[in-house]
Short mmCIF file of C-alpha atoms in Angstrom, two decimals:
data_model
loop_
_atom_site.label_atom_id
_atom_site.label_comp_id
_atom_site.label_asym_id
_atom_site.label_seq_id
_atom_site.Cartn_x
_atom_site.Cartn_y
_atom_site.Cartn_z
CA MET A 273 0.07 -0.02 -0.04
CA ILE A 274 1.34 2.97 -1.07
CA ILE A 275 1.38 5.20 1.61
CA LEU A 276 2.61 2.68 3.93
CA LEU A 277 4.30 4.73 4.18
CA CYS A 278 6.20 7.18 3.05
CA ALA A 279 7.45 8.26 6.29
CA VAL A 280 7.76 4.76 8.01
CA ALA A 281 9.03 3.29 4.39
CA ALA A 282 8.94 6.60 3.84
CA GLY A 283 6.17 6.16 1.67
CA ALA A 284 2.17 6.14 2.90
CA PHE A 285 1.22 9.82 1.85
CA TRP A 286 3.09 8.64 -1.35
CA MET A 287 0.04 9.29 -3.00
CA PHE A 288 -0.32 13.10 -2.61
CA ARG A 289 -0.79 15.64 -5.40
CA ASP A 290 1.02 18.22 -6.96
CA THR A 291 2.66 21.92 -6.83
CA ALA A 292 5.50 23.14 -4.61
CA ARG A 293 5.65 25.36 -1.01
CA GLU A 294 9.03 25.96 0.92
CA LEU A 295 9.14 23.96 4.55
CA THR A 296 8.76 25.25 7.99
CA SER A 297 11.53 27.15 9.22
CA PRO A 298 13.64 27.51 5.71
CA PRO A 299 17.05 25.91 6.23
CA PRO A 300 20.60 26.28 5.03
CA PRO A 301 21.31 25.90 1.47
CA PRO A 302 20.23 22.02 0.74
CA VAL A 303 22.41 19.61 0.11
CA GLU A 304 22.03 19.20 -3.63
CA GLN A 305 20.69 16.01 -3.75
CA GLY A 306 17.11 15.39 -5.76
CA GLN A 307 14.32 17.63 -4.44
CA MET A 308 14.99 17.36 -0.68
CA ARG A 309 14.23 20.85 0.83
CA LEU A 310 16.33 20.77 4.21
CA GLN A 311 20.21 19.84 4.81
CA LEU A 312 20.87 16.28 5.51
CA PRO A 313 22.85 14.83 8.54
CA THR A 314 26.84 14.83 7.13
CA GLN A 315 27.84 12.41 9.52
CA ALA A 316 26.68 9.39 11.22
CA VAL A 317 28.48 7.28 14.04
CA THR A 318 27.18 4.00 16.16
CA ASN A 319 27.03 4.20 20.06
CA ALA A 320 27.04 1.22 21.95
CA THR A 321 23.89 0.36 21.85
CA GLY A 322 23.86 -0.33 18.22
CA ASN A 323 21.86 3.18 17.43
CA ALA A 324 23.02 5.62 14.86
CA THR A 325 23.36 8.86 15.91
CA VAL A 326 23.66 11.44 13.23
CA GLY A 327 25.33 14.94 13.88
CA THR A 328 24.77 17.94 11.46
CA ALA A 329 26.69 20.71 9.91
CA GLY A 330 23.62 23.05 9.00
CA GLY A 331 19.75 22.83 9.67
CA SER A 332 17.99 19.53 9.55
CA ALA A 333 14.43 18.69 9.73
CA LEU A 334 15.74 15.97 12.18
CA GLN A 335 15.47 16.47 15.75
CA GLN A 336 18.59 15.46 18.17
CA ALA A 337 17.63 14.89 22.26
CA PRO A 338 18.85 17.24 24.21
CA LEU A 339 22.04 17.02 25.67
CA ASP A 340 21.31 18.48 29.40
CA ALA A 341 17.77 17.61 29.75
CA PRO A 342 17.27 17.21 33.63
CA ALA A 343 16.01 14.46 34.97
CA ALA A 344 12.24 13.90 36.51
CA ALA A 345 12.22 14.15 40.29
CA GLY A 346 12.87 11.02 41.84
CA SER A 347 14.37 9.27 39.00
CA ALA A 348 17.64 8.35 38.24
CA PRO A 349 19.21 11.11 36.23
CA ALA A 350 18.47 10.30 32.62
CA THR A 351 21.06 8.39 30.16
CA GLN A 352 21.84 10.44 26.72
CA GLU A 353 22.63 7.06 24.43
CA THR A 354 25.95 9.23 22.88
CA ALA A 355 28.79 8.42 20.74
CA THR A 356 32.13 10.18 20.51
CA THR A 357 34.94 10.33 17.31
CA SER A 358 37.85 8.81 17.32
CA GLY A 359 41.10 10.49 15.81
CA SER A 360 44.69 10.21 17.42
CA ALA A 361 46.01 13.44 19.07
CA GLY A 362 46.77 16.80 17.14
CA SER A 363 45.18 15.66 14.19
CA GLY A 364 43.08 18.52 13.98
CA ASP A 365 39.79 16.85 14.30
CA GLN A 366 36.97 19.37 15.91
CA ASN A 367 34.96 16.41 16.62
CA LEU A 368 37.51 14.58 18.65
CA GLY A 369 35.50 13.46 22.02
CA ARG A 370 32.16 15.02 21.11
CA VAL A 371 29.11 14.01 22.30
CA MET A 372 26.72 13.11 19.04
CA PRO A 373 23.19 13.40 20.02
CA LYS A 374 20.60 11.11 19.26
CA VAL A 375 18.51 11.86 16.55
CA VAL A 376 14.56 11.27 18.39
CA ASP A 377 12.06 13.14 15.66
CA ASP A 378 11.78 14.74 12.63
CA SER A 379 10.39 17.94 12.21
CA VAL A 380 8.59 17.59 8.91
CA ILE A 381 7.28 13.46 9.07
CA THR A 382 6.64 13.34 13.14
CA ILE A 383 6.31 11.00 15.38
CA ASN A 384 2.65 11.44 15.18
CA PHE A 385 2.14 10.42 11.76
CA ILE A 386 3.98 7.08 13.22
CA ASP A 387 1.61 6.59 15.91
CA ASP A 388 -1.18 7.84 13.18
CA LEU A 389 -0.42 4.84 10.61
CA ALA A 390 -0.53 2.75 13.28
CA ARG A 391 -3.89 3.06 14.24
CA TYR A 392 -5.48 3.45 11.08
CA LEU A 393 -3.66 0.58 9.94
CA ALA A 394 -4.85 -1.71 13.11
CA ASP A 395 -8.32 -0.08 13.02
CA SER A 396 -8.83 -1.56 9.17
CA TYR A 397 -8.55 -5.21 10.69
CA TYR A 398 -11.30 -6.98 10.89
CA PRO A 399 -11.17 -10.98 12.47
CA ALA A 400 -13.13 -13.68 11.06
CA GLY A 401 -17.37 -13.17 12.21
CA SER A 402 -16.77 -9.15 12.32
CA GLY A 403 -17.93 -6.43 10.45
CA PRO A 404 -16.92 -6.99 7.13
CA ALA A 405 -15.18 -10.36 7.67
CA LYS A 406 -17.96 -12.98 6.83
CA GLY A 407 -16.01 -16.16 5.74
CA ASP A 408 -13.52 -18.10 7.97
CA THR A 409 -10.07 -16.10 7.74
CA GLY A 410 -9.76 -11.93 9.26
CA ILE A 411 -9.59 -8.71 6.18
CA VAL A 412 -7.86 -5.65 6.23
CA VAL A 413 -9.79 -2.95 4.73
CA ALA A 414 -7.37 -0.06 4.37
CA GLY A 415 -5.65 -0.02 0.65
CA THR A 416 -3.78 2.53 -1.40
CA LYS A 417 -6.10 4.77 -2.24
CA MET A 418 -8.04 5.09 1.29
CA LEU A 419 -4.61 5.81 2.73
CA ASN A 420 -3.90 8.99 0.53
CA MET A 421 -7.83 9.92 0.50
CA HIS A 422 -7.30 9.96 4.35
CA TYR A 423 -3.40 11.59 4.63
CA GLY A 424 -4.30 13.58 1.76
CA VAL A 425 -6.97 15.29 3.33
CA GLU A 426 -6.09 15.17 7.30
CA MET A 427 -2.26 15.64 6.53
CA THR A 428 -1.77 14.20 10.77
CA GLY A 429 1.12 14.66 11.66
CA LEU A 430 2.86 15.67 8.67
CA THR A 431 4.38 19.75 8.81
CA TRP A 432 4.52 22.15 6.02
CA SER A 433 4.34 26.28 6.09
CA GLY A 434 1.69 27.99 4.58
CA ASP A 435 -1.95 27.24 4.25
CA ASP A 436 -2.41 25.62 1.12
CA ILE A 437 -2.84 22.63 1.63
CA GLY A 438 -1.97 21.26 -2.17
CA LYS A 439 1.47 23.01 -1.88
CA GLY A 440 1.89 20.91 1.31
CA ARG A 441 1.69 18.03 0.13
CA GLN A 442 3.73 18.84 -2.65
CA SER A 443 6.44 19.79 -0.37
CA VAL A 444 6.37 17.05 1.97
CA LEU A 445 6.50 14.30 -1.32
CA ARG A 446 9.40 16.65 -2.13
CA TYR A 447 11.09 16.17 1.21
CA ILE A 448 10.69 12.31 1.02
CA LEU A 449 11.63 11.26 -2.43
CA ASN A 450 15.45 11.78 -1.79
CA PRO A 451 16.58 8.40 -1.49
CA THR A 452 19.13 9.72 1.54
CA MET A 453 15.93 11.17 3.11
CA ALA A 454 13.47 8.16 2.80
CA GLU A 455 16.27 5.90 3.72
CA ALA A 456 16.95 8.13 7.25
CA LEU A 457 13.40 8.40 7.94
CA TYR A 458 12.61 4.51 7.55
CA ASN A 459 15.97 4.01 9.46
CA LEU A 460 14.41 6.75 12.15
CA TYR A 461 10.41 5.35 12.63
CA ALA A 462 10.55 2.36 11.58
CA ASP A 463 11.05 0.33 15.41
CA ARG A 464 8.58 2.50 16.67
CA PHE A 465 6.18 2.24 13.91
CA MET A 466 6.19 -1.64 14.75
CA ALA A 467 5.98 -1.05 18.21
CA ALA A 468 3.00 1.12 17.74
CA LEU A 469 1.36 -0.89 15.63
CA GLN A 470 1.13 -4.18 18.13
CA THR A 471 0.29 -1.63 20.58
CA GLN A 472 -3.17 -0.45 18.55
CA ALA A 473 -3.93 -4.20 17.93
CA LYS A 474 -3.56 -5.37 21.65
CA GLN A 475 -6.38 -2.36 21.90
CA LEU A 476 -8.15 -2.91 19.26
CA VAL A 477 -11.72 -4.33 20.17
CA ARG A 478 -14.35 -5.59 17.42
CA ASN A 479 -17.56 -7.18 17.89
CA VAL A 480 -17.06 -10.41 17.06
CA GLU A 481 -20.18 -13.11 16.89
CA GLY A 482 -22.31 -10.87 19.13
CA GLU A 483 -19.52 -10.72 21.82
CA GLU A 484 -17.81 -7.59 22.50
CA ARG A 485 -14.21 -8.07 22.98
CA THR A 486 -9.88 -7.34 21.44
CA LEU A 487 -7.81 -9.26 19.64
CA THR A 488 -6.64 -12.36 20.23
CA ARG A 489 -2.84 -13.56 19.62
CA MET A 490 -3.82 -15.47 16.58
CA GLU A 491 -6.04 -12.70 15.36
CA ILE A 492 -3.06 -10.45 15.73
CA LYS A 493 -0.73 -12.39 14.08
CA GLU A 494 -3.12 -12.50 11.42
CA MET A 495 -3.37 -9.09 11.05
CA HIS A 496 0.44 -8.88 10.52
CA HIS A 497 0.35 -11.30 8.20
CA LEU A 498 -2.12 -9.45 6.17
CA LEU A 499 -0.30 -6.26 6.30
CA SER A 500 2.81 -7.75 4.81
CA VAL A 501 1.00 -8.95 2.03
CA LYS A 502 0.27 -5.51 0.85
CA VAL A 503 3.05 -3.76 1.76
CA GLN A 504 5.23 -6.64 -0.03
CA ALA A 505 2.97 -6.33 -3.24
CA THR A 506 3.50 -2.17 -3.50
CA ALA A 507 6.90 -2.55 -2.81
CA GLY A 508 6.63 -5.26 -5.88
CA VAL A 509 4.65 -2.03 -7.88
CA LEU A 510 7.57 0.22 -7.32
CA ARG A 511 9.98 -2.15 -8.39
CA ALA A 512 8.30 -3.09 -11.92
CA CYS A 513 7.71 0.37 -12.17
CA VAL A 514 11.40 1.15 -12.15
CA LEU A 515 12.59 -2.15 -13.96
CA MET A 516 9.42 -1.85 -16.39
CA GLU A 517 11.32 0.22 -20.10
CA ASP A 518 8.04 0.97 -21.17
CA ALA A 519 5.79 1.15 -17.70
CA MET A 520 5.61 5.31 -17.72
CA PRO A 521 4.71 5.75 -21.41
CA ARG A 522 1.77 2.34 -20.44
CA VAL A 523 0.80 4.57 -17.88
CA GLU A 524 0.71 7.58 -19.83
CA ALA A 525 -0.87 6.22 -22.75
CA LEU A 526 -3.66 5.03 -20.23
CA HIS A 527 -4.16 8.91 -19.06
CA ILE A 528 -4.68 10.07 -22.92
CA ALA A 529 -6.93 6.60 -23.44
CA THR A 530 -8.94 7.72 -20.18
CA ARG A 531 -9.05 11.18 -21.41
CA LYS A 532 -10.59 10.66 -24.75
CA ALA A 533 -12.74 8.79 -23.27
CA LEU A 534 -14.24 11.55 -21.38
CA GLU A 535 -14.37 13.91 -24.29
CA ALA A 536 -16.15 11.01 -25.83
CA ASN A 537 -18.61 10.68 -23.60
CA GLN A 538 -19.50 14.29 -23.02
CA LYS A 539 -19.31 14.49 -26.70
CA PHE A 540 -22.40 11.72 -26.63
CA GLN A 541 -24.32 13.62 -23.59
CA VAL A 542 -24.27 16.54 -25.52
CA THR A 543 -26.03 14.94 -28.78
CA LEU A 544 -28.27 12.70 -27.14
CA LEU A 545 -29.72 15.38 -25.51
CA GLN A 546 -29.83 17.36 -28.61
CA TYR A 547 -31.94 14.97 -30.22
CA GLN A 548 -34.19 14.63 -26.91
CA GLU A 549 -34.74 17.92 -27.11
CA ARG A 550 -35.47 17.76 -31.14
CA THR A 551 -37.94 14.79 -30.74
CA GLU A 552 -39.99 16.75 -27.72
CA ALA A 553 -39.77 19.99 -29.35
CA GLU A 554 -40.99 19.11 -33.19
CA PRO A 555 -42.28 15.85 -33.22
CA LYS A 556 -43.50 16.00 -36.70
CA ASP A 557 -40.35 17.10 -37.53
CA ALA A 558 -38.88 13.54 -39.34
CA LYS A 559 -36.28 14.92 -41.24
CA ALA A 560 -34.44 17.16 -37.87
CA ILE A 561 -35.01 14.03 -35.77
CA SER A 562 -33.23 11.84 -38.54
CA LYS A 563 -30.57 14.31 -38.40
CA ALA A 564 -30.04 14.15 -34.93
CA LYS A 565 -30.13 10.72 -34.29
CA VAL A 566 -27.09 9.99 -36.84
CA SER A 567 -25.01 12.61 -34.57
CA MET A 568 -26.11 10.61 -31.67
CA ASP A 569 -25.15 7.10 -32.75
CA ALA A 570 -21.76 8.31 -34.36
CA ALA A 571 -21.17 10.22 -31.01
CA GLY A 572 -22.45 6.94 -29.66
CA LYS A 573 -20.07 4.92 -31.67
CA THR A 574 -17.25 6.91 -30.85
CA TYR A 575 -17.54 7.14 -26.69
CA GLN A 576 -18.33 3.07 -27.02
CA GLN A 577 -14.83 2.67 -29.07
CA ALA A 578 -13.08 5.09 -26.40
CA ILE A 579 -14.10 2.53 -23.49
CA ILE A 580 -12.55 -0.54 -25.30
CA GLN A 581 -9.25 1.13 -26.39
CA ARG A 582 -9.64 2.64 -22.60
CA GLU A 583 -9.73 -1.23 -20.66
CA ARG A 584 -7.23 -2.64 -23.11
CA THR A 585 -5.00 -0.04 -22.59
CA ARG A 586 -5.24 -0.75 -18.82
CA GLU A 587 -5.78 -4.81 -18.94
CA SER A 588 -2.06 -3.87 -20.97
CA LEU A 589 -0.32 -2.17 -18.18
CA ALA A 590 -1.87 -4.37 -15.65
CA ASN A 591 -0.50 -7.64 -17.18
CA ALA A 592 2.70 -6.36 -17.64
CA LEU A 593 3.22 -5.28 -14.39
CA ARG A 594 2.29 -8.18 -12.79
CA LYS A 595 4.77 -10.29 -14.46
CA TYR A 596 6.81 -8.71 -11.76
CA LYS A 597 7.24 -10.27 -8.48
CA TRP A 598 4.95 -9.77 -5.35
CA VAL A 599 2.77 -7.49 -7.82
CA ALA A 600 0.42 -10.41 -8.81
CA MET A 601 -0.38 -10.31 -4.75
CA GLN A 602 -2.61 -7.70 -5.20
CA ASP A 603 -5.47 -6.58 -7.28
CA ASP A 604 -4.85 -5.10 -10.42
CA GLY A 605 -6.62 -1.70 -9.79
CA THR A 606 -4.38 -0.73 -7.07
CA ASN A 607 -1.47 -1.99 -8.69
CA ILE A 608 -2.36 0.38 -11.62
CA TYR A 609 -3.74 3.53 -8.80
CA ILE A 610 0.27 3.14 -7.80
CA ALA A 611 1.85 3.39 -10.95
CA GLN A 612 -0.23 6.41 -12.06
CA TRP A 613 0.98 7.53 -8.45
CA ILE A 614 5.03 7.00 -9.98
CA TYR A 615 4.01 8.68 -12.96
CA ARG A 616 2.27 12.14 -11.19
CA ARG A 617 5.47 12.27 -9.29
CA LEU A 618 8.16 11.33 -12.11
CA GLN A 619 6.40 14.61 -14.08
CA ASP A 620 6.95 16.68 -10.73
CA ASN A 621 10.57 14.66 -10.39
CA PRO A 622 12.02 13.24 -13.00
CA ARG A 623 15.09 12.42 -10.73
CA ALA A 624 13.20 10.77 -8.43
CA PHE A 625 13.70 6.91 -9.62
CA PRO A 626 16.06 6.45 -6.59
CA ALA A 627 14.48 7.09 -3.61
CA ILE A 628 11.46 5.09 -5.03
CA MET A 629 13.75 1.91 -5.39
CA THR A 630 14.67 3.10 -1.87
CA LEU A 631 11.45 2.86 -0.99
CA HIS A 632 10.66 -0.71 -2.35
CA GLU A 633 13.61 -1.71 -0.13
CA ASP A 634 12.24 -0.25 2.54
CA LEU A 635 8.79 -2.14 2.03
CA LEU A 636 10.37 -4.83 1.53
CA ASP A 637 11.86 -4.66 4.93
CA LEU A 638 9.11 -3.29 6.81
CA ALA A 639 6.94 -6.62 5.30
CA GLU A 640 9.71 -8.89 6.42
CA ARG A 641 9.23 -7.86 10.00
CA MET A 642 5.45 -7.83 9.97
CA GLU A 643 5.85 -11.58 8.70
CA LYS A 644 7.98 -11.78 11.31
CA LYS A 645 5.42 -10.49 14.44
CA ALA A 646 3.03 -13.16 12.07
CA ALA A 647 5.43 -16.20 12.69
CA LEU A 648 6.33 -15.50 17.00
#
């Protein structure tokens, strides 16, 4: 599912729309990589517990934990997870012995987005015998389009400047669709997302065959498996669109065919109305009525042919995508929707393919994490 997760895999609002605006608190001149707006961390080291800590030469949206935050009353002093750089005396290394604070949050893709995404996905799961899950297995009702509509309107946990939500969506997407930033966001939030998803699942209450109750352990495992399938399939579509040389021309052809079908329908509706008006206003004018009917029939035939062409183009794209790994695990409509999202992103930023492949890799990792949860 697109979206799963543009911030977690730096992909769930993968489906937002078009136009640009600067992000909050304009930073120093950005690193020249893709469309990234804010300056990225320039140094990362690993501390004794295996957590990455990032230092910056300038500004960054990634927030660092304070070095000297006071301990809460009655508790042991807070331990700051840190790392120090190493170097020989007289080496001129300015970072020698410097404490590198741990990055804890991002100011554009905030932790509130991660928590809300976990809640939204968990809430979309219905175990067997509840809600729309009438069969012997549970279902997840959330899909890529639903996620896109939800976050495209609400923008929960996402930060931008100005009042134009369309430009806000665009600025957030530009921020994410850079390979380095996408990977940094995923590394920052993946564990926290998985923990939040587990918490939300344990708190979820469903009416199962007339009984209000929380999910069982097996149902929570099933939820993780179902989400894993959707995430893996979405990753497959991203990969297919990068590897398939004519993927974007095929999507463009579908856009053209769809537009022609709409135009043909509009013309048919006009001729239909003219025919109806003619038959009502001049019922005895057989010649005028016949002429109007000929125009209507011709427009109708053109519309029918346009629909056939559109569906053939759609089917051709769906079949081409389905040849790639994991894509067949998802319905054709969703696969085409994701391909169209990628097409729009490339119209805005032709250099977005490396970031899309990064999202693909991160989504596969996320799917693997979910499947491991399902297997426990």
